[in-house]
Amino acid sequence: MKCLSYNQTILPNLLGHTSQREAVMKMSFFNSIVQTVCSADIQLFLCRVYAPECVEGRVQRPCKSFCEKARRNCEGLISNFGVSWPNELNCNAFPDDMCISVRHEN
């Protein structure tokens, strides 16, 4: 999944992955989901979690509302694969402000 429109990211990522390889392996679960385009935002949301943008030494985290929109649009499809929305992507763990929201992404 190629999705970065930015050129600086940071490890460990928001889920604690300490290597790019580990993040890519964990993110690969979502390849089929992204290809279905259940949400226009799912790919960008996942990129923001697994390979967060780093600007002037600060991680740009996705907003809770961004997570909720991606989950709402794709959770049904994910359940068709016999799995639940991953606990590691608990939307309550994401901030409400000082974050990247859907409307800021094009």
mmCIF file of C-alpha atoms in Angstrom:
data_model
loop_
_atom_site.group_PDB
_atom_site.id
_atom_site.type_symbol
_atom_site.label_atom_id
_atom_site.label_comp_id
_atom_site.label_asym_id
_atom_site.label_seq_id
_atom_site.Cartn_x
_atom_site.Cartn_y
_atom_site.Cartn_z
ATOM 1 C CA MET A 1 0.000 0.000 0.000
ATOM 2 C CA LYS A 2 1.626 3.226 -1.130
ATOM 3 C CA CYS A 3 0.096 6.303 0.363
ATOM 4 C CA LEU A 4 2.521 8.842 1.693
ATOM 5 C CA SER A 5 2.134 12.376 0.431
ATOM 6 C CA TYR A 6 4.723 13.515 2.972
ATOM 7 C CA ASN A 7 8.417 12.765 3.253
ATOM 8 C CA GLN A 8 9.112 12.510 6.990
ATOM 9 C CA THR A 9 7.719 9.880 9.311
ATOM 10 C CA ILE A 10 8.784 8.638 12.729
ATOM 11 C CA LEU A 11 9.290 5.352 14.551
ATOM 12 C CA PRO A 12 8.093 4.008 16.793
ATOM 13 C CA ASN A 13 4.772 4.747 15.131
ATOM 14 C CA LEU A 14 1.481 5.387 16.941
ATOM 15 C CA LEU A 15 1.074 1.663 17.598
ATOM 16 C CA GLY A 16 4.579 1.161 18.953
ATOM 17 C CA HIS A 17 6.058 -0.545 15.896
ATOM 18 C CA THR A 18 9.791 0.064 15.962
ATOM 19 C CA SER A 19 10.684 -0.800 12.376
ATOM 20 C CA GLN A 20 9.265 -0.009 8.973
ATOM 21 C CA ARG A 21 9.165 -3.732 8.231
ATOM 22 C CA GLU A 22 7.001 -4.418 11.297
ATOM 23 C CA ALA A 23 4.603 -1.600 10.383
ATOM 24 C CA VAL A 24 4.307 -2.825 6.782
ATOM 25 C CA MET A 25 3.611 -6.387 7.948
ATOM 26 C CA LYS A 26 0.861 -5.242 10.328
ATOM 27 C CA MET A 27 -0.615 -2.896 7.732
ATOM 28 C CA SER A 28 -0.722 -5.646 5.078
ATOM 29 C CA PHE A 29 -3.861 -7.027 6.755
ATOM 30 C CA PHE A 30 -5.694 -4.024 5.326
ATOM 31 C CA ASN A 31 -4.570 -4.370 1.683
ATOM 32 C CA SER A 32 -7.768 -6.137 0.599
ATOM 33 C CA ILE A 33 -9.890 -3.692 2.587
ATOM 34 C CA VAL A 34 -8.262 -0.668 0.951
ATOM 35 C CA GLN A 35 -8.715 -2.158 -2.526
ATOM 36 C CA THR A 36 -12.472 -2.409 -1.989
ATOM 37 C CA VAL A 37 -12.634 1.347 -1.391
ATOM 38 C CA CYS A 38 -15.126 0.916 1.448
ATOM 39 C CA SER A 39 -14.073 4.431 2.444
ATOM 40 C CA ALA A 40 -12.267 7.168 0.570
ATOM 41 C CA ASP A 41 -10.454 7.818 3.849
ATOM 42 C CA ILE A 42 -9.348 4.355 5.006
ATOM 43 C CA GLN A 43 -6.008 4.301 3.194
ATOM 44 C CA LEU A 44 -4.992 7.755 4.360
ATOM 45 C CA PHE A 45 -6.129 7.010 7.919
ATOM 46 C CA LEU A 46 -4.048 3.824 8.004
ATOM 47 C CA CYS A 47 -1.023 5.654 6.641
ATOM 48 C CA ARG A 48 -1.411 8.316 9.315
ATOM 49 C CA VAL A 49 -1.392 5.586 11.983
ATOM 50 C CA TYR A 50 1.241 3.177 10.668
ATOM 51 C CA ALA A 51 3.562 5.799 9.136
ATOM 52 C CA PRO A 52 2.657 9.073 10.886
ATOM 53 C CA GLU A 53 3.884 12.316 9.414
ATOM 54 C CA CYS A 54 6.524 14.113 11.432
ATOM 55 C CA VAL A 55 6.645 17.913 11.110
ATOM 56 C CA GLU A 56 9.324 19.825 12.990
ATOM 57 C CA GLY A 57 9.801 16.890 15.354
ATOM 58 C CA ARG A 58 6.087 16.519 16.158
ATOM 59 C CA VAL A 59 3.940 13.577 15.132
ATOM 60 C CA GLN A 60 0.806 14.553 13.227
ATOM 61 C CA ARG A 61 -1.832 12.208 14.666
ATOM 62 C CA PRO A 62 -5.162 11.480 12.974
ATOM 63 C CA CYS A 63 -8.241 12.795 14.782
ATOM 64 C CA LYS A 64 -10.775 10.597 16.533
ATOM 65 C CA SER A 65 -13.395 11.698 13.978
ATOM 66 C CA PHE A 66 -11.101 10.550 11.143
ATOM 67 C CA CYS A 67 -10.858 7.111 12.765
ATOM 68 C CA GLU A 68 -14.602 6.963 13.385
ATOM 69 C CA LYS A 69 -15.402 7.752 9.752
ATOM 70 C CA ALA A 70 -12.998 5.104 8.442
ATOM 71 C CA ARG A 71 -14.359 2.557 10.929
ATOM 72 C CA ARG A 72 -18.004 3.369 10.232
ATOM 73 C CA ASN A 73 -17.503 2.964 6.486
ATOM 74 C CA CYS A 74 -15.372 -0.207 6.592
ATOM 75 C CA GLU A 75 -16.286 -2.147 9.725
ATOM 76 C CA GLY A 76 -19.023 -4.116 7.955
ATOM 77 C CA LEU A 77 -16.659 -5.159 5.198
ATOM 78 C CA ILE A 78 -13.987 -6.161 7.703
ATOM 79 C CA SER A 79 -16.535 -8.340 9.510
ATOM 80 C CA ASN A 80 -17.160 -10.121 6.177
ATOM 81 C CA PHE A 81 -13.554 -11.324 6.464
ATOM 82 C CA GLY A 82 -14.496 -12.882 9.814
ATOM 83 C CA VAL A 83 -12.614 -10.386 11.967
ATOM 84 C CA SER A 84 -13.465 -7.354 14.065
ATOM 85 C CA TRP A 85 -12.142 -3.815 13.796
ATOM 86 C CA PRO A 86 -8.656 -4.114 15.352
ATOM 87 C CA ASN A 87 -8.405 -3.133 19.020
ATOM 88 C CA GLU A 88 -5.164 -1.317 18.246
ATOM 89 C CA LEU A 89 -7.235 1.120 16.154
ATOM 90 C CA ASN A 90 -9.589 2.039 19.004
ATOM 91 C CA CYS A 91 -10.923 5.422 17.912
ATOM 92 C CA ASN A 92 -11.126 6.627 21.525
ATOM 93 C CA ALA A 93 -7.317 6.555 21.617
ATOM 94 C CA PHE A 94 -7.106 9.352 19.043
ATOM 95 C CA PRO A 95 -7.333 13.042 19.961
ATOM 96 C CA ASP A 96 -10.209 15.421 19.254
ATOM 97 C CA ASP A 97 -7.991 18.417 18.545
ATOM 98 C CA MET A 98 -4.443 19.240 17.460
ATOM 99 C CA CYS A 99 -4.736 16.420 14.925
ATOM 100 C CA ILE A 100 -5.273 15.647 11.244
ATOM 101 C CA SER A 101 -8.933 15.531 10.300
ATOM 102 C CA VAL A 102 -10.542 14.225 7.136
ATOM 103 C CA ARG A 103 -11.372 17.680 5.825
ATOM 104 C CA HIS A 104 -7.692 18.683 5.797
ATOM 105 C CA GLU A 105 -6.763 15.848 3.454
ATOM 106 C CA ASN A 106 -7.284 15.923 -0.284
#
